[in-house]
Amino acid sequence: MRTAIVNQVSLAYIDSGQGLPLLLVHGFPLDHTMWGGQIEALSRQFRVIAPDLRGFGRSDVTEGKVTMRQMADDLAALLDALQITSRVVLCGLSMGGYIAFEFVRAHAGRLRGLILCDTRASADTPQAAAARLQMADRVLREGPAPLVESMIPRLFSPATVERHPHVVETIRWVMMRNDRRGIAAAARGMAERADSTELLPQITCPTLLVVGQHDALSPPEQMNQMARAIRNSQYVEIPDAGHLAPLERPAEVNAAISHFLQHIAAAAAS
Ligand code: MLT
């Protein structure tokens, strides 16, 4: 992995392939390895950039709270560090989607397209935000285990749990090795994120929404509703996948992303 200093922190990232830049933004509390099924396959056709967000993987940790806006600004600064001045396609999963909404608010001019995977436009309810803050304190005291054990049962489809238990174990391990301070800081940032429902009709770039058929955290009905609020959007449901569709069904997700990107690249060339 390479590293770049952006906004005073060191961010680790993969930068692979050539062509239309695709920025892959991971979920919580994960790192760039959740895109393992996409990076190699998609970098045959596109330039794939997959960072570890501030506080995760091999990137520096900031203690306290890291807002979704800060993470979006880090991504824009990473593009600057890589001297990418052309518009990019940003693909965010779950927390990566919350960050994508902040990127739209602050850096819309840098977007050629948007891919929203297994994410929500709504903010946390007051109860959900309070539970998150409590969990952040608990993770600081006890480490990631309580959070990881509460999340794992809700992340995967029954088919993944039954047929691909190694995927579940890999994700458990990725979550467990993250720094407790980075996890807590991002949880606090998510707890205060803005509601993005009103932003959806203002998104003008081509947008693909991808959701696992069994996603318990951002259910298909919710994502379908989001797709209907975004005027230039496509909606794809991935059979037998849960909240981590790109990991659970990489071939199907790659086909959807690749089709979308080819369309965008062709429109730019014409
Ligand atoms: C994620 O996958 O990033 C999380 O489910 C986001 C969240 O906790 O809201």
Short mmCIF file of C-alpha atoms and ligand atoms in Angstrom, two decimals:
data_model
loop_
_atom_site.label_atom_id
_atom_site.label_comp_id
_atom_site.label_asym_id
_atom_site.label_seq_id
_atom_site.Cartn_x
_atom_site.Cartn_y
_atom_site.Cartn_z
CA MET A 1 0.00 0.00 0.00
CA ARG A 2 1.09 3.56 -0.57
CA THR A 3 0.58 6.44 1.81
CA ALA A 4 -0.09 10.15 1.36
CA ILE A 5 -0.21 12.95 3.91
CA VAL A 6 -3.60 14.63 3.61
CA ASN A 7 -5.04 17.15 6.06
CA GLN A 8 -2.15 16.39 8.43
CA VAL A 9 -2.77 12.64 8.61
CA SER A 10 -1.20 9.74 6.76
CA LEU A 11 -3.74 7.85 4.66
CA ALA A 12 -2.92 4.43 3.24
CA TYR A 13 -4.42 3.63 -0.15
CA ILE A 14 -4.36 1.32 -3.15
CA ASP A 15 -4.08 2.98 -6.55
CA SER A 16 -4.31 0.45 -9.35
CA GLY A 17 -5.16 0.50 -13.07
CA GLN A 18 -5.81 3.26 -15.57
CA GLY A 19 -8.75 5.14 -17.01
CA LEU A 20 -11.86 6.52 -15.37
CA PRO A 21 -11.02 7.00 -11.65
CA LEU A 22 -13.18 4.96 -9.26
CA LEU A 23 -12.84 5.86 -5.59
CA LEU A 24 -13.95 3.01 -3.30
CA VAL A 25 -14.99 4.11 0.21
CA HIS A 26 -15.32 1.37 2.80
CA GLY A 27 -17.93 0.84 5.52
CA PHE A 28 -17.67 0.78 9.31
CA PRO A 29 -15.59 -0.52 11.04
CA LEU A 30 -13.76 -1.96 8.06
CA ASP A 31 -10.88 -0.98 5.78
CA HIS A 32 -10.04 -1.08 2.06
CA THR A 33 -9.77 -4.88 2.11
CA MET A 34 -13.57 -5.11 2.01
CA TRP A 35 -13.19 -4.20 -1.69
CA GLY A 36 -10.87 -7.17 -2.33
CA GLY A 37 -13.36 -8.64 -4.80
CA GLN A 38 -13.52 -5.37 -6.76
CA ILE A 39 -10.00 -3.93 -6.79
CA GLU A 40 -8.30 -6.47 -9.02
CA ALA A 41 -11.27 -7.12 -11.29
CA LEU A 42 -12.23 -3.48 -11.87
CA SER A 43 -8.65 -2.18 -12.18
CA ARG A 44 -8.38 -4.10 -15.46
CA GLN A 45 -10.65 -1.44 -16.96
CA PHE A 46 -10.56 1.54 -14.59
CA ARG A 47 -8.24 3.38 -12.19
CA VAL A 48 -9.28 2.08 -8.78
CA ILE A 49 -8.36 4.06 -5.67
CA ALA A 50 -9.21 2.38 -2.38
CA PRO A 51 -8.11 4.21 0.78
CA ASP A 52 -8.22 3.21 4.42
CA LEU A 53 -10.23 6.06 5.92
CA ARG A 54 -8.82 8.09 8.81
CA GLY A 55 -8.83 5.85 11.91
CA PHE A 56 -8.98 2.53 10.02
CA GLY A 57 -6.60 -0.04 8.56
CA ARG A 58 -3.13 1.40 8.10
CA SER A 59 -4.18 5.06 8.15
CA ASP A 60 -3.52 7.39 11.06
CA VAL A 61 -5.99 7.56 13.89
CA THR A 62 -7.56 10.80 15.09
CA GLU A 63 -8.99 10.60 18.60
CA GLY A 64 -12.29 12.11 19.72
CA LYS A 65 -14.71 12.48 16.82
CA VAL A 66 -14.26 12.31 13.06
CA THR A 67 -17.20 13.69 11.10
CA MET A 68 -18.42 12.42 7.74
CA ARG A 69 -17.46 15.83 6.34
CA GLN A 70 -13.89 15.39 7.56
CA MET A 71 -13.69 12.01 5.82
CA ALA A 72 -15.12 13.53 2.61
CA ASP A 73 -12.55 16.32 2.79
CA ASP A 74 -9.81 13.71 3.29
CA LEU A 75 -10.94 11.99 0.08
CA ALA A 76 -10.85 15.26 -1.87
CA ALA A 77 -7.37 15.96 -0.47
CA LEU A 78 -6.27 12.45 -1.43
CA LEU A 79 -7.38 13.11 -5.02
CA ASP A 80 -5.34 16.32 -4.91
CA ALA A 81 -2.31 14.41 -3.58
CA LEU A 82 -2.69 11.94 -6.47
CA GLN A 83 -3.05 14.87 -8.88
CA ILE A 84 -6.40 13.59 -10.09
CA THR A 85 -8.08 16.64 -11.51
CA SER A 86 -10.58 14.84 -13.74
CA ARG A 87 -13.97 14.01 -12.26
CA VAL A 88 -14.25 10.67 -10.47
CA VAL A 89 -16.89 8.09 -9.67
CA LEU A 90 -17.24 7.70 -5.91
CA CYS A 91 -18.55 4.36 -4.65
CA GLY A 92 -19.37 4.21 -0.94
CA LEU A 93 -20.76 1.37 1.13
CA SER A 94 -22.90 2.13 4.19
CA MET A 95 -20.72 4.62 6.17
CA GLY A 96 -18.96 5.13 2.83
CA GLY A 97 -22.37 6.24 1.51
CA TYR A 98 -22.82 8.72 4.40
CA ILE A 99 -19.40 10.11 3.40
CA ALA A 100 -20.50 10.18 -0.25
CA PHE A 101 -23.41 12.46 0.70
CA GLU A 102 -20.97 14.88 2.36
CA PHE A 103 -18.77 14.68 -0.74
CA VAL A 104 -21.81 15.71 -2.81
CA ARG A 105 -22.42 18.64 -0.46
CA ALA A 106 -18.84 19.88 -0.47
CA HIS A 107 -17.21 18.63 -3.66
CA ALA A 108 -19.99 17.92 -6.19
CA GLY A 109 -17.90 19.43 -8.99
CA ARG A 110 -15.42 16.57 -8.66
CA LEU A 111 -18.02 13.88 -9.32
CA ARG A 112 -18.73 12.21 -12.62
CA GLY A 113 -20.89 9.58 -11.00
CA LEU A 114 -21.94 8.09 -7.70
CA ILE A 115 -22.42 4.50 -6.55
CA LEU A 116 -24.33 4.06 -3.32
CA CYS A 117 -24.02 0.54 -1.89
CA ASP A 118 -26.06 -0.75 1.03
CA THR A 119 -26.49 2.67 2.62
CA ARG A 120 -29.13 5.02 4.00
CA ALA A 121 -29.97 8.68 3.43
CA SER A 122 -31.65 9.07 6.82
CA ALA A 123 -29.83 10.26 9.93
CA ASP A 124 -29.75 8.25 13.16
CA THR A 125 -32.84 8.57 15.32
CA PRO A 126 -32.08 10.14 18.73
CA GLN A 127 -32.22 6.63 20.26
CA ALA A 128 -29.86 5.17 17.64
CA ALA A 129 -27.44 8.08 18.08
CA ALA A 130 -27.47 7.64 21.87
CA ALA A 131 -26.81 3.90 21.48
CA ARG A 132 -23.91 4.64 19.13
CA LEU A 133 -22.33 7.05 21.59
CA GLN A 134 -22.66 4.47 24.35
CA MET A 135 -21.10 1.84 22.11
CA ALA A 136 -18.23 4.24 21.26
CA ASP A 137 -17.45 4.58 24.99
CA ARG A 138 -17.68 0.84 25.42
CA VAL A 139 -15.29 0.18 22.52
CA LEU A 140 -12.80 2.61 24.08
CA ARG A 141 -12.99 0.70 27.37
CA GLU A 142 -13.22 -2.88 26.10
CA GLY A 143 -11.93 -2.87 22.51
CA PRO A 144 -13.91 -3.66 19.33
CA ALA A 145 -15.35 -7.05 20.45
CA PRO A 146 -18.77 -5.89 21.78
CA LEU A 147 -19.42 -3.86 18.63
CA VAL A 148 -18.20 -6.61 16.32
CA GLU A 149 -20.34 -9.27 17.99
CA SER A 150 -23.43 -7.04 17.80
CA MET A 151 -22.85 -6.27 14.12
CA ILE A 152 -21.78 -9.62 12.65
CA PRO A 153 -25.21 -11.32 12.87
CA ARG A 154 -26.79 -8.44 10.89
CA LEU A 155 -24.24 -8.11 8.09
CA PHE A 156 -24.66 -11.20 5.93
CA SER A 157 -27.35 -13.05 4.03
CA PRO A 158 -28.29 -16.57 5.18
CA ALA A 159 -26.62 -17.91 2.02
CA THR A 160 -23.29 -16.25 2.89
CA VAL A 161 -23.37 -17.56 6.47
CA GLU A 162 -24.13 -21.08 5.24
CA ARG A 163 -21.95 -21.32 2.13
CA HIS A 164 -19.11 -18.85 2.76
CA PRO A 165 -18.36 -18.85 6.50
CA HIS A 166 -14.76 -17.80 5.76
CA VAL A 167 -16.13 -14.43 4.48
CA VAL A 168 -17.79 -13.89 7.87
CA GLU A 169 -14.61 -14.82 9.73
CA THR A 170 -12.45 -12.56 7.55
CA ILE A 171 -14.69 -9.59 8.25
CA ARG A 172 -14.73 -10.34 11.98
CA TRP A 173 -10.93 -10.26 11.89
CA VAL A 174 -10.78 -7.02 9.85
CA MET A 175 -13.07 -5.33 12.39
CA MET A 176 -11.21 -6.69 15.41
CA ARG A 177 -7.82 -5.45 14.26
CA ASN A 178 -8.97 -1.84 13.89
CA ASP A 179 -7.87 0.68 16.51
CA ARG A 180 -10.52 1.25 19.20
CA ARG A 181 -9.93 5.03 19.08
CA GLY A 182 -10.55 5.14 15.32
CA ILE A 183 -13.75 3.12 15.67
CA ALA A 184 -15.08 5.33 18.48
CA ALA A 185 -14.25 8.54 16.60
CA ALA A 186 -16.10 7.42 13.45
CA ALA A 187 -19.09 6.19 15.51
CA ARG A 188 -19.37 9.65 17.10
CA GLY A 189 -19.17 11.23 13.65
CA MET A 190 -21.92 8.95 12.30
CA ALA A 191 -24.14 9.71 15.32
CA GLU A 192 -24.26 13.36 14.35
CA ARG A 193 -24.43 13.01 10.58
CA ALA A 194 -26.99 15.08 8.71
CA ASP A 195 -30.13 13.62 7.21
CA SER A 196 -29.54 13.43 3.45
CA THR A 197 -33.09 12.69 2.31
CA GLU A 198 -33.55 16.26 1.04
CA LEU A 199 -30.20 16.06 -0.78
CA LEU A 200 -31.28 13.18 -3.03
CA PRO A 201 -33.30 15.26 -5.56
CA GLN A 202 -30.32 17.63 -5.82
CA ILE A 203 -27.93 14.89 -6.98
CA THR A 204 -27.47 15.45 -10.69
CA CYS A 205 -24.67 13.05 -11.64
CA PRO A 206 -25.51 9.51 -12.84
CA THR A 207 -26.05 7.37 -9.74
CA LEU A 208 -26.15 3.61 -9.28
CA LEU A 209 -27.73 2.14 -6.15
CA VAL A 210 -26.71 -1.40 -5.24
CA VAL A 211 -28.27 -3.35 -2.38
CA GLY A 212 -28.22 -6.91 -1.13
CA GLN A 213 -31.61 -8.61 -1.28
CA HIS A 214 -31.31 -9.48 2.44
CA ASP A 215 -29.68 -6.27 3.68
CA ALA A 216 -31.06 -5.88 7.21
CA LEU A 217 -29.41 -2.49 7.88
CA SER A 218 -30.30 -0.65 4.68
CA PRO A 219 -33.18 -2.72 3.30
CA PRO A 220 -33.99 -2.86 -0.44
CA GLU A 221 -37.29 -0.98 0.02
CA GLN A 222 -35.39 1.98 1.52
CA MET A 223 -32.78 2.00 -1.20
CA ASN A 224 -35.41 1.68 -3.89
CA GLN A 225 -37.11 4.74 -2.42
CA MET A 226 -33.77 6.59 -2.50
CA ALA A 227 -33.32 5.61 -6.15
CA ARG A 228 -36.73 7.05 -6.97
CA ALA A 229 -35.72 10.37 -5.37
CA ILE A 230 -32.53 10.67 -7.46
CA ARG A 231 -33.43 11.69 -10.97
CA ASN A 232 -30.57 10.09 -12.94
CA SER A 233 -30.41 6.78 -11.11
CA GLN A 234 -30.33 3.03 -11.62
CA TYR A 235 -31.23 0.49 -8.95
CA VAL A 236 -29.78 -3.01 -8.73
CA GLU A 237 -30.71 -5.65 -6.15
CA ILE A 238 -28.16 -8.42 -5.59
CA PRO A 239 -29.74 -11.83 -4.91
CA ASP A 240 -28.55 -13.80 -1.87
CA ALA A 241 -26.50 -10.88 -0.50
CA GLY A 242 -26.85 -8.97 2.77
CA HIS A 243 -25.36 -5.64 3.92
CA LEU A 244 -21.92 -6.39 2.47
CA ALA A 245 -23.06 -7.21 -1.07
CA PRO A 246 -19.67 -6.44 -2.75
CA LEU A 247 -17.99 -9.05 -0.54
CA GLU A 248 -20.79 -11.57 -0.60
CA ARG A 249 -21.51 -11.54 -4.35
CA PRO A 250 -18.50 -9.87 -6.00
CA ALA A 251 -19.19 -11.10 -9.54
CA GLU A 252 -22.74 -9.71 -9.59
CA VAL A 253 -21.73 -6.41 -7.98
CA ASN A 254 -18.76 -6.03 -10.35
CA ALA A 255 -21.01 -6.63 -13.35
CA ALA A 256 -23.37 -3.86 -12.18
CA ILE A 257 -20.52 -1.42 -11.44
CA SER A 258 -18.66 -2.22 -14.64
CA HIS A 259 -21.78 -1.73 -16.76
CA PHE A 260 -22.45 1.61 -15.06
CA LEU A 261 -18.85 2.81 -15.47
CA GLN A 262 -18.67 1.77 -19.11
CA HIS A 263 -21.77 3.80 -19.78
CA ILE A 264 -20.27 6.84 -18.04
CA ALA A 265 -16.91 6.46 -19.80
CA ALA A 266 -18.66 6.16 -23.20
CA ALA A 267 -20.79 9.27 -22.52
CA ALA A 268 -17.64 11.23 -21.59
CA ALA A 269 -15.87 10.11 -24.76
CA SER A 270 -18.74 11.01 -27.10
C1 MLT B 1 -21.49 0.26 7.93
O1 MLT B 1 -21.56 -0.85 7.39
O2 MLT B 1 -20.72 1.15 7.54
C2 MLT B 1 -22.37 0.51 9.14
O3 MLT B 1 -23.44 -0.40 9.15
C3 MLT B 1 -22.87 1.93 9.17
C4 MLT B 1 -23.70 2.20 10.38
O4 MLT B 1 -23.40 1.67 11.45
O5 MLT B 1 -24.65 2.99 10.27
#
